[in-house]
Structures are given as C-alpha cells and as structure tokens.
Coordinates of N, CA and C in Angstrom, one line a residue:
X1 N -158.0 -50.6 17.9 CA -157.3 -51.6 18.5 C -157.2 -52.8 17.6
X2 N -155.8 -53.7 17.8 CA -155.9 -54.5 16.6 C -156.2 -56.1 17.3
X3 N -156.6 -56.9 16.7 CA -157.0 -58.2 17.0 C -156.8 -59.3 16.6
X4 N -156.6 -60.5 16.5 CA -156.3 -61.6 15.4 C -157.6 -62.0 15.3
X5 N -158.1 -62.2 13.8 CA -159.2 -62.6 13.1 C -158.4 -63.9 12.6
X6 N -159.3 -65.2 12.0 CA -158.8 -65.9 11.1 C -159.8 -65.8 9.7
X7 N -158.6 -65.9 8.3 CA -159.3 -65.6 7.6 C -159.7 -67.1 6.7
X8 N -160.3 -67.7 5.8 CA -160.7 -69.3 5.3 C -159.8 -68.8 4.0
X9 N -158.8 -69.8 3.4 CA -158.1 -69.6 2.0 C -158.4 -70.7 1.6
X10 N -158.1 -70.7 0.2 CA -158.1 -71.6 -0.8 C -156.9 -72.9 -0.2
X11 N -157.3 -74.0 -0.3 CA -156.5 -75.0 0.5 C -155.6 -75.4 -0.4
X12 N -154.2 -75.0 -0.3 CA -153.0 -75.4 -0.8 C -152.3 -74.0 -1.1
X13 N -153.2 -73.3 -1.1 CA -153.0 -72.0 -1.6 C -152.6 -70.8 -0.4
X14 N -152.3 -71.6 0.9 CA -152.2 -71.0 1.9 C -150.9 -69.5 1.5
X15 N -149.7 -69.8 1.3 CA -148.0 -69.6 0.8 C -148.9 -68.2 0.1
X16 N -149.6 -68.6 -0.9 CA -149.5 -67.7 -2.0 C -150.1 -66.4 -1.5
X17 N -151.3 -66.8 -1.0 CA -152.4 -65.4 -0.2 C -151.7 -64.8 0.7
X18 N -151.1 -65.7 1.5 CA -150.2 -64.9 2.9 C -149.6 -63.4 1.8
X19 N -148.4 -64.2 0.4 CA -147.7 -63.4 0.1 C -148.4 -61.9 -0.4
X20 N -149.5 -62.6 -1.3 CA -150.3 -61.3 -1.9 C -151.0 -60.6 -0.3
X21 N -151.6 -60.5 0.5 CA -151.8 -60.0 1.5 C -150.8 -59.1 2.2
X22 N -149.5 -59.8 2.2 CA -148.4 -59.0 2.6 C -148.4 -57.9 1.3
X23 N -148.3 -58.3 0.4 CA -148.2 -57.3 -0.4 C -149.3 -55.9 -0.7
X24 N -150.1 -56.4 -0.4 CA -151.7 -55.7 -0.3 C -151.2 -54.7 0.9
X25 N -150.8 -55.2 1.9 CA -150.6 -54.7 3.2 C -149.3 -52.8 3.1
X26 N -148.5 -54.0 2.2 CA -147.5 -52.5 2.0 C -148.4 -51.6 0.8
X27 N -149.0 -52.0 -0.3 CA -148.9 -50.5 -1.4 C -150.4 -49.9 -1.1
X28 N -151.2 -50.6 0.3 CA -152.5 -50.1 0.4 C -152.8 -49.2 1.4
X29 N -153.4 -47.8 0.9 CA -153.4 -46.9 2.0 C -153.9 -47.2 3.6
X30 N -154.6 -48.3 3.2 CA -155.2 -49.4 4.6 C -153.8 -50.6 5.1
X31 N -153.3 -50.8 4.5 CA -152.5 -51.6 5.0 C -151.7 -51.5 6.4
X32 N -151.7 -50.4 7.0 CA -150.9 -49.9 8.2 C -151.9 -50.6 9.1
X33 N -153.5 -51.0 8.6 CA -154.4 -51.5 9.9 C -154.0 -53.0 10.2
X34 N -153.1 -53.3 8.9 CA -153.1 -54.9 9.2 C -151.9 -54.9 10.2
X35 N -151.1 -55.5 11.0 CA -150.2 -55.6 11.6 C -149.5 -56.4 11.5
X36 N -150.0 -58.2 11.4 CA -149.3 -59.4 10.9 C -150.3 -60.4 10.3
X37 N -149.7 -61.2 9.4 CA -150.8 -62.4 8.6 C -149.3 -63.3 8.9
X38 N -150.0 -64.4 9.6 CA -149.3 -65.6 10.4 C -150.3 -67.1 9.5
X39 N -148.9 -67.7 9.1 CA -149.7 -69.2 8.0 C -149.0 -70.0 9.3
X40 N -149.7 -70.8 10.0 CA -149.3 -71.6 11.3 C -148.5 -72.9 10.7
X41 N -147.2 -73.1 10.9 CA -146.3 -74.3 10.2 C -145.7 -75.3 11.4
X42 N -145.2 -76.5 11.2 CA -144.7 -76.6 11.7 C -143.8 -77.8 10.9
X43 N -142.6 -78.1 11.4 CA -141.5 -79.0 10.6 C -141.8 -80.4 10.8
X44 N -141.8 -81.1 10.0 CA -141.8 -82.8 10.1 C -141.1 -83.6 9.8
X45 N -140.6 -84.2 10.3 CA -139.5 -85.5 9.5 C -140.2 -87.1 9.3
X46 N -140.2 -87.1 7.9 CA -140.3 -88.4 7.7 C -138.9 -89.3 7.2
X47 N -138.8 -90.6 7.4 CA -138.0 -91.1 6.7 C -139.0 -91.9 5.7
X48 N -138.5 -91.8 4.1 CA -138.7 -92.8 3.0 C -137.1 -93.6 2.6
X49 N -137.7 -94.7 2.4 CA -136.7 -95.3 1.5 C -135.4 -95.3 2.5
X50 N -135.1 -95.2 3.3 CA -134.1 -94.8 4.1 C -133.6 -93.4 4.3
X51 N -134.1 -92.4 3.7 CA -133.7 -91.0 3.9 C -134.8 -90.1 4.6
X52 N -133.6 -90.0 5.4 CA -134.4 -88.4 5.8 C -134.9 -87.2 5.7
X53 N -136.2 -87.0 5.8 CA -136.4 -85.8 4.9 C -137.3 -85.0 5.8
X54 N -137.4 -83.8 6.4 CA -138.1 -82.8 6.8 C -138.4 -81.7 5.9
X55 N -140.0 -81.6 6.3 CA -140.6 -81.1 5.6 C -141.3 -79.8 6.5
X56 N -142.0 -79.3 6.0 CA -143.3 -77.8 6.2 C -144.0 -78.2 5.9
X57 N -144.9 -78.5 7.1 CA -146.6 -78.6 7.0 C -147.2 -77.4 7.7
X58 N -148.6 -77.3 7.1 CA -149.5 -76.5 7.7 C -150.2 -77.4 8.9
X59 N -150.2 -76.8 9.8 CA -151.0 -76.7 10.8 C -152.8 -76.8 10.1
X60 N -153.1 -75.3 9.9 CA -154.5 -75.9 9.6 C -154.8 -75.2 8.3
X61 N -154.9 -76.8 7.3 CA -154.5 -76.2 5.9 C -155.9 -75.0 5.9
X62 N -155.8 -74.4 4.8 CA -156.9 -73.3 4.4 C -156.9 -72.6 5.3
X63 N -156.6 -72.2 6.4 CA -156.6 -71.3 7.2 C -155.5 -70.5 7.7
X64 N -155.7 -68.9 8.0 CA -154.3 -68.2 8.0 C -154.8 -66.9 9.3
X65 N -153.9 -66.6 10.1 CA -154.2 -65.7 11.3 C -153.9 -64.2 10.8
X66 N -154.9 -63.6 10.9 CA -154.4 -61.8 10.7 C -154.9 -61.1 11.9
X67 N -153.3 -60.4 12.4 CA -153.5 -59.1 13.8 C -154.1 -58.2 12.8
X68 N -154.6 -57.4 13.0 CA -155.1 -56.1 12.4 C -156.3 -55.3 13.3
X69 N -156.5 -54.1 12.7 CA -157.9 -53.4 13.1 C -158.7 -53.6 12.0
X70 N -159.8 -54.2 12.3 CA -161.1 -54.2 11.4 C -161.8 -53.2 10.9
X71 N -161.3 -52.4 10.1 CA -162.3 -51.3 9.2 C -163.1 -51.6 8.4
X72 N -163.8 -51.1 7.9 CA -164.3 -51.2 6.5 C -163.5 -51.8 5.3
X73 N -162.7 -50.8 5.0 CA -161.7 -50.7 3.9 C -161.4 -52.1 4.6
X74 N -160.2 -52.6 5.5 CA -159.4 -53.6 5.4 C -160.1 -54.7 5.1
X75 N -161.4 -54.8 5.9 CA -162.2 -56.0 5.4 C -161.6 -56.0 3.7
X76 N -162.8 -55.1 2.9 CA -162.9 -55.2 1.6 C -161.1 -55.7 1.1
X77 N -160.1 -54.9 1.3 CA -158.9 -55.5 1.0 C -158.4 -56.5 1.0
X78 N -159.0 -57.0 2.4 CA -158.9 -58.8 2.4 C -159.3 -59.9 1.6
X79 N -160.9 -59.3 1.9 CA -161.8 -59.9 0.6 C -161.5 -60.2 -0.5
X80 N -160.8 -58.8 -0.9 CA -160.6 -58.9 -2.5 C -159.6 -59.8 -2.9
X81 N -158.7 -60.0 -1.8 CA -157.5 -60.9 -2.0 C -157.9 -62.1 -2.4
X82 N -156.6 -62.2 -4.1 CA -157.2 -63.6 -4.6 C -156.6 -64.8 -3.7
X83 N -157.8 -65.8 -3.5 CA -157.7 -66.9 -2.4 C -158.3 -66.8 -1.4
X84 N -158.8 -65.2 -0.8 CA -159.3 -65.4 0.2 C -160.9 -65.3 -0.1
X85 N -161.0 -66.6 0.8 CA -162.9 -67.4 0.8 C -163.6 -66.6 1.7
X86 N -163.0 -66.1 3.2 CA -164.0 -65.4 3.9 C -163.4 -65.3 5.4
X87 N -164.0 -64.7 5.9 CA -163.8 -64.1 7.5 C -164.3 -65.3 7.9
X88 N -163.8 -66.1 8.9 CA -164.7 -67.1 10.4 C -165.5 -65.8 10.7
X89 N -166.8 -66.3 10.9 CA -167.7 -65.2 11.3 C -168.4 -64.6 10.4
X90 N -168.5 -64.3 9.1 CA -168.9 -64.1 8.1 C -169.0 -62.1 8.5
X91 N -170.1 -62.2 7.9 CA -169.9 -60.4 7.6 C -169.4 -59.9 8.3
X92 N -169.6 -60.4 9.7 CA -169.2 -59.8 11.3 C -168.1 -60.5 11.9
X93 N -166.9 -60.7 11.6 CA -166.0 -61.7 11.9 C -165.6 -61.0 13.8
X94 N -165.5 -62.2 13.9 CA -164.9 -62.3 15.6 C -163.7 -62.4 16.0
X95 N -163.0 -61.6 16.5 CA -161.7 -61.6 16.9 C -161.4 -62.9 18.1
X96 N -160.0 -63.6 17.5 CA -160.1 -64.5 18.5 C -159.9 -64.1 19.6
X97 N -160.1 -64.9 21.0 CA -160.0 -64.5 22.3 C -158.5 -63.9 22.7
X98 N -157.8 -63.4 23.6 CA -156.7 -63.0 23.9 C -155.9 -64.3 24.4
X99 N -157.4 -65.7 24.9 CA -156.6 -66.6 25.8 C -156.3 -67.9 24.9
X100 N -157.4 -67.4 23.2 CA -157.0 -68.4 22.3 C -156.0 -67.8 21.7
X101 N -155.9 -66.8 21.7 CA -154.5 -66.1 21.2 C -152.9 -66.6 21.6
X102 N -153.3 -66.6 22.8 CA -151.9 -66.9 23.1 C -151.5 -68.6 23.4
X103 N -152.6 -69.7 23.5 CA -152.6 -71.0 23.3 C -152.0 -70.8 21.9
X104 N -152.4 -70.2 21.2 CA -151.9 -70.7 19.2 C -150.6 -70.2 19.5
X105 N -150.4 -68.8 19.8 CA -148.4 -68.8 19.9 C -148.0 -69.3 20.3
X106 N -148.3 -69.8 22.0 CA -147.2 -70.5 22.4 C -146.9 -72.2 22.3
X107 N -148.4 -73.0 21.3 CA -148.4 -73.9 20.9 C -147.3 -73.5 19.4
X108 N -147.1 -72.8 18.6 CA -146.2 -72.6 17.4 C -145.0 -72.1 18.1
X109 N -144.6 -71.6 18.8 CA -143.1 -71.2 19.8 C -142.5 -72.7 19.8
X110 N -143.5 -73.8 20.8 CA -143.0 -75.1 20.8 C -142.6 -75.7 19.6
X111 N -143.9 -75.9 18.6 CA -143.7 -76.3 17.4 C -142.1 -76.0 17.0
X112 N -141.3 -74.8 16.6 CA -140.7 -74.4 16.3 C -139.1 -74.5 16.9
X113 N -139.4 -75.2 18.0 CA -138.0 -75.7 18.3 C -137.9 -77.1 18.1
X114 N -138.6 -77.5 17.6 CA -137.9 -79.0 17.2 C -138.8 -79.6 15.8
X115 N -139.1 -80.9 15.7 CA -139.3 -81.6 14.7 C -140.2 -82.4 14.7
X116 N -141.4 -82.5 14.3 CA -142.5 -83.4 14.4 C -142.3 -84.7 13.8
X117 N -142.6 -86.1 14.3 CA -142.4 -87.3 13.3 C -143.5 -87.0 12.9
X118 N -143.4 -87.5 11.4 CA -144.7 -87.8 10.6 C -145.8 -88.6 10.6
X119 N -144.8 -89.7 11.2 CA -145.7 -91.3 11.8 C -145.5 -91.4 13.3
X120 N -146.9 -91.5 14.1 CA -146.9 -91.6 15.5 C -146.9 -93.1 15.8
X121 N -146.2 -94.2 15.3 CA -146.1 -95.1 15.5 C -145.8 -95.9 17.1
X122 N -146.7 -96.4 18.1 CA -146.1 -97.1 19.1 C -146.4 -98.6 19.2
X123 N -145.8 -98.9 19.9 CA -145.5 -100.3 20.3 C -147.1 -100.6 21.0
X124 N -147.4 -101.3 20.0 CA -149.2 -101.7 20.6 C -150.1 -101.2 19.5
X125 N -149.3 -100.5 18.5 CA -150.9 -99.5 17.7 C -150.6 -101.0 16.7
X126 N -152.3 -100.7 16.4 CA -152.8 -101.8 15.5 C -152.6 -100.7 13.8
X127 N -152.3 -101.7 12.7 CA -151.6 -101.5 11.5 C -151.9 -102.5 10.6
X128 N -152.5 -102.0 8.8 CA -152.7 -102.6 8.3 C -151.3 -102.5 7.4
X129 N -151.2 -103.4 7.1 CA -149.7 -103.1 5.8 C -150.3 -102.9 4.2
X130 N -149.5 -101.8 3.8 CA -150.5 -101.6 2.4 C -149.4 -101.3 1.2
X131 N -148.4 -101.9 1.2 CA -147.5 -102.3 0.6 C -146.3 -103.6 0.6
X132 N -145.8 -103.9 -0.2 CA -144.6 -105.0 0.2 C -145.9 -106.7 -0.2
X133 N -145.4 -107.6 0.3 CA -145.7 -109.1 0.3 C -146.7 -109.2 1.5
X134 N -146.8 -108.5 2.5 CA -147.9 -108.8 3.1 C -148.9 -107.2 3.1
X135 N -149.2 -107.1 2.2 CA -150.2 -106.2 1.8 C -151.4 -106.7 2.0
X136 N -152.4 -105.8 2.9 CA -153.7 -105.9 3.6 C -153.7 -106.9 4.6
X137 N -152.3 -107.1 5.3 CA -152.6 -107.8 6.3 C -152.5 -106.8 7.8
X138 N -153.4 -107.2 8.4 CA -153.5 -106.4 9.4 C -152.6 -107.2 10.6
X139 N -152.3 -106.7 11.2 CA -151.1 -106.4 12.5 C -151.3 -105.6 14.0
X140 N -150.2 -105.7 15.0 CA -149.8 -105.2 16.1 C -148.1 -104.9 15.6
X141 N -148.2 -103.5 15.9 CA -146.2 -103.2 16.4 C -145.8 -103.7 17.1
X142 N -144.5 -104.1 17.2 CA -143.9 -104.7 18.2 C -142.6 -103.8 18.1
X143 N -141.8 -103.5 17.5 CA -141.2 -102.6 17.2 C -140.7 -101.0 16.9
X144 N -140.5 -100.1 16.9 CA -140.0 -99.3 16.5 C -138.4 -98.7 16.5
X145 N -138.4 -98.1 14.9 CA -137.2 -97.6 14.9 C -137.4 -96.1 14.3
X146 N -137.3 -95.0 15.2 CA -138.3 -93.6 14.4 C -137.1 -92.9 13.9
X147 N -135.8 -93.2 13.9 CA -134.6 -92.6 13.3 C -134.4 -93.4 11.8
X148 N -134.4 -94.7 11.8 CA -134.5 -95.3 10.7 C -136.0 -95.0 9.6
X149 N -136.9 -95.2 10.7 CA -138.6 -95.0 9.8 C -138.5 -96.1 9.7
X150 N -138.4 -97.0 10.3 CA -138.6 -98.8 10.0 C -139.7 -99.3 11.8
X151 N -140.8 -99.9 11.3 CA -140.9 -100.8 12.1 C -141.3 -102.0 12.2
X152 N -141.3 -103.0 13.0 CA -141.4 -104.4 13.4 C -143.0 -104.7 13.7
X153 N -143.9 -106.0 12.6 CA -145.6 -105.9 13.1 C -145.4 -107.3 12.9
X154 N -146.2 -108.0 13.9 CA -147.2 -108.8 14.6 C -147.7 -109.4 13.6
X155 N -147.7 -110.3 12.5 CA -149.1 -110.9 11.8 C -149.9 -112.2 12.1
X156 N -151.0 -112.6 11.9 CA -151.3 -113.7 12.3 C -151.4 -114.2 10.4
X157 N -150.8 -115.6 10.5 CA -150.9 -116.2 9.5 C -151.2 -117.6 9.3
X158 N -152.2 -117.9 9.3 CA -152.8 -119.5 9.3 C -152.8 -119.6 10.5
X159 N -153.0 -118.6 11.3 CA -153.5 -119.1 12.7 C -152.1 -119.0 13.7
X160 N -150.7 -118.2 12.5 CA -149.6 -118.0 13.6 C -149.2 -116.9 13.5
X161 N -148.6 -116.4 14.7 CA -148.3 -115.0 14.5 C -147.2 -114.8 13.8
X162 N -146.5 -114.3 13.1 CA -145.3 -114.2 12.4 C -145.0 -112.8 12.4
X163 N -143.8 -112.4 12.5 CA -142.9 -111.0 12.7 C -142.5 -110.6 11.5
X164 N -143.1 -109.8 11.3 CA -142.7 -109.0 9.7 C -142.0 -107.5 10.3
X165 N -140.2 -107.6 9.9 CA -139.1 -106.5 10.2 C -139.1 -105.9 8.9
X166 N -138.7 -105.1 9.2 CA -138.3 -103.7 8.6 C -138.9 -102.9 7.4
X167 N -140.2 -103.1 7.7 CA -141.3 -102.6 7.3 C -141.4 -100.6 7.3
X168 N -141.2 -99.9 6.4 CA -140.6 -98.9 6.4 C -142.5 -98.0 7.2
X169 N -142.5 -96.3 7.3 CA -143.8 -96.1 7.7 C -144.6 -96.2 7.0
X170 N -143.6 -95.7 5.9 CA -144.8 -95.4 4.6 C -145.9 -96.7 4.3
X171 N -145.2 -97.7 4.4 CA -146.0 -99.2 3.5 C -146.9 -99.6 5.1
X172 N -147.4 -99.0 5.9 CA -148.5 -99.3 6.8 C -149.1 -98.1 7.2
X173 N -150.7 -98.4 7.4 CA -151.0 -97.2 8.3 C -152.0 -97.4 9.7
X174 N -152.6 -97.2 10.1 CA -152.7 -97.3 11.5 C -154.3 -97.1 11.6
X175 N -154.8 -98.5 11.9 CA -156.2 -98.5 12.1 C -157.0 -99.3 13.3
X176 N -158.1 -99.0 13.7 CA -158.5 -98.6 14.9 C -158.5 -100.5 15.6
X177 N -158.9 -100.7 16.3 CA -158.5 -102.1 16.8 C -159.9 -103.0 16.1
X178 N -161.3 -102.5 15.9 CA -162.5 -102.3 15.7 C -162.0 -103.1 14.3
X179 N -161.1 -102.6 13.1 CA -160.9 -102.6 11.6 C -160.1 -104.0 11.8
X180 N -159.2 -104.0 13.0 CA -158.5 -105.0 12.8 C -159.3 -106.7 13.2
X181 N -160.5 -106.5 14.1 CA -161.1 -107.2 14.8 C -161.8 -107.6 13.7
X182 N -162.1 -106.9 12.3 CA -163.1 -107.2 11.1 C -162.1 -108.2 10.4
X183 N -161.4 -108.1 10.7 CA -160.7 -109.2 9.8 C -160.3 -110.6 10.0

C-alpha cells in the first residue's frame, strides 16, 4: 500500500532532486513503487520598482512529498538520489497521516488558484524603513497600496509625526511593536 513520506533535500536544490527522482522513478526496476514526488509551490506577486512580478516559491524549502510503497530497494533508491539528506523519521520513516495528507492538498488546491502577496502589509503593522532618506526610522502604516507595492508610514520626527508616501515594500520591513518601542 502506498503512503506519503516526506523526504529532507538539499535547500535550493528542491527543482533539481524532484527531477532526478522522477527520473530514478522511470529507468528503476523499483520505480513503479514510487507513485508521485510533489515540491509544494505556491505563486507570489511582488511589486519592485513599479513592476509586477510573480514568482514560484517553495512552500517548505528543503523538503519534498513522495506517495510510494516503502521497500527496501525504494528506500535505498531515494537515498542514493543526489540531494537527498534523508527520510523524516530516519531509518524508520513515517508515513504522513491520511488527515495530514489531505490538509497539505487541499491547502496547495487553494494555493493554486490564485496569488500570494509577498508583503503582508496592513494598516497598523509597525515598520522600520531600510532604504530611501528615512532609513532606520521606525514607523506605523497608515496606508496601503498592494496593486501598486507602495505604502504610506507614520514617522515620529523631533517629536512629530510626519507621513512618509510612496514608500515602495521592498525599502521597509515589518517589526514587532517591542523593536519599535526600543527606539
């Protein structure tokens, strides 16, 4: 009976193992045990500079889902695969549950109809700015614009707040209220 295992890869190297694996899978007399090797992705859009760009990210870098039946042989076949570090579970790997099974697909089904923003920016998150003229000044949003990638922050400057616009995502990032209270 086949199961999803996850197996640990070389981090960046997710793309490449899946491919050799797949390929392991068709010319190896064991390969009929594997059934599917799934790299969990999902799409993101950032804006830089004013353009839009969607990308492919991993879900959970270095890690990759394989259905299969656990033999002997398949193990070692996996093993051998360059990039792959090891079974979750080590010599004895664990199949995930049926009920974590299907949380991971139907969390990637969603994934897969639409577009993750890259910056979860809202109105209230505390932000240091780490590029431009007010660089390392820390802030509140007051603004967003998540089609543009521009938002509007809060500064206090000699004691006054001042509105710094069009502050793109990239040139701030988002720190705990704690970081901003140290300043």
């Amino acid at each position: 009976m086949k199961h999803w295992y996850v197996i640990q890869v070389l981090s960046s190297k997710e793309k490449q193992v899946k491919q050799a694996l797949d390929e392991n899978k068709e010319t190896s007399p064991h390969g009929a045990n594997i059934e599917e090797i799934l790299l969990p992705t999902e799409k993101v859009m950032e804006v830089k500079q004013g353009q839009q760009k969607i990308s492919e990210r991993r879900i959970w870098p270095g890690y990759l889902l394989v259905k299969m039946e656990l033999t002997d042989e398949v193990w070692m076949l996996i093993r051998r695969t360059n990039g792959v570090i090891a079974f979750l579970g080590g010599e004895k790997p664990t199949p995930l549950s049926e009920k974590e099974v299907q949380t991971i697909l139907n969390d990637l089904e969603e994934k897969k109809k639409g577009v993750t923003q890259k910056h979860q920016f809202e109105i209230g998150s505390h932000v240091k700015i780490t590029d431009g003229v007010f660089v390392n000044f820390m802030g509140t949003v007051t603004g967003v614009q998540h089609e543009k990638g521009k938002l509007s922050v809060s500064v206090s400057i000699f004691g006054r707040e001042t509105q710094v616009d069009d502050l793109e995502f990239w040139q701030v990032e988002e720190v705990s209220e704690d970081a901003e209270a140290e300043n």
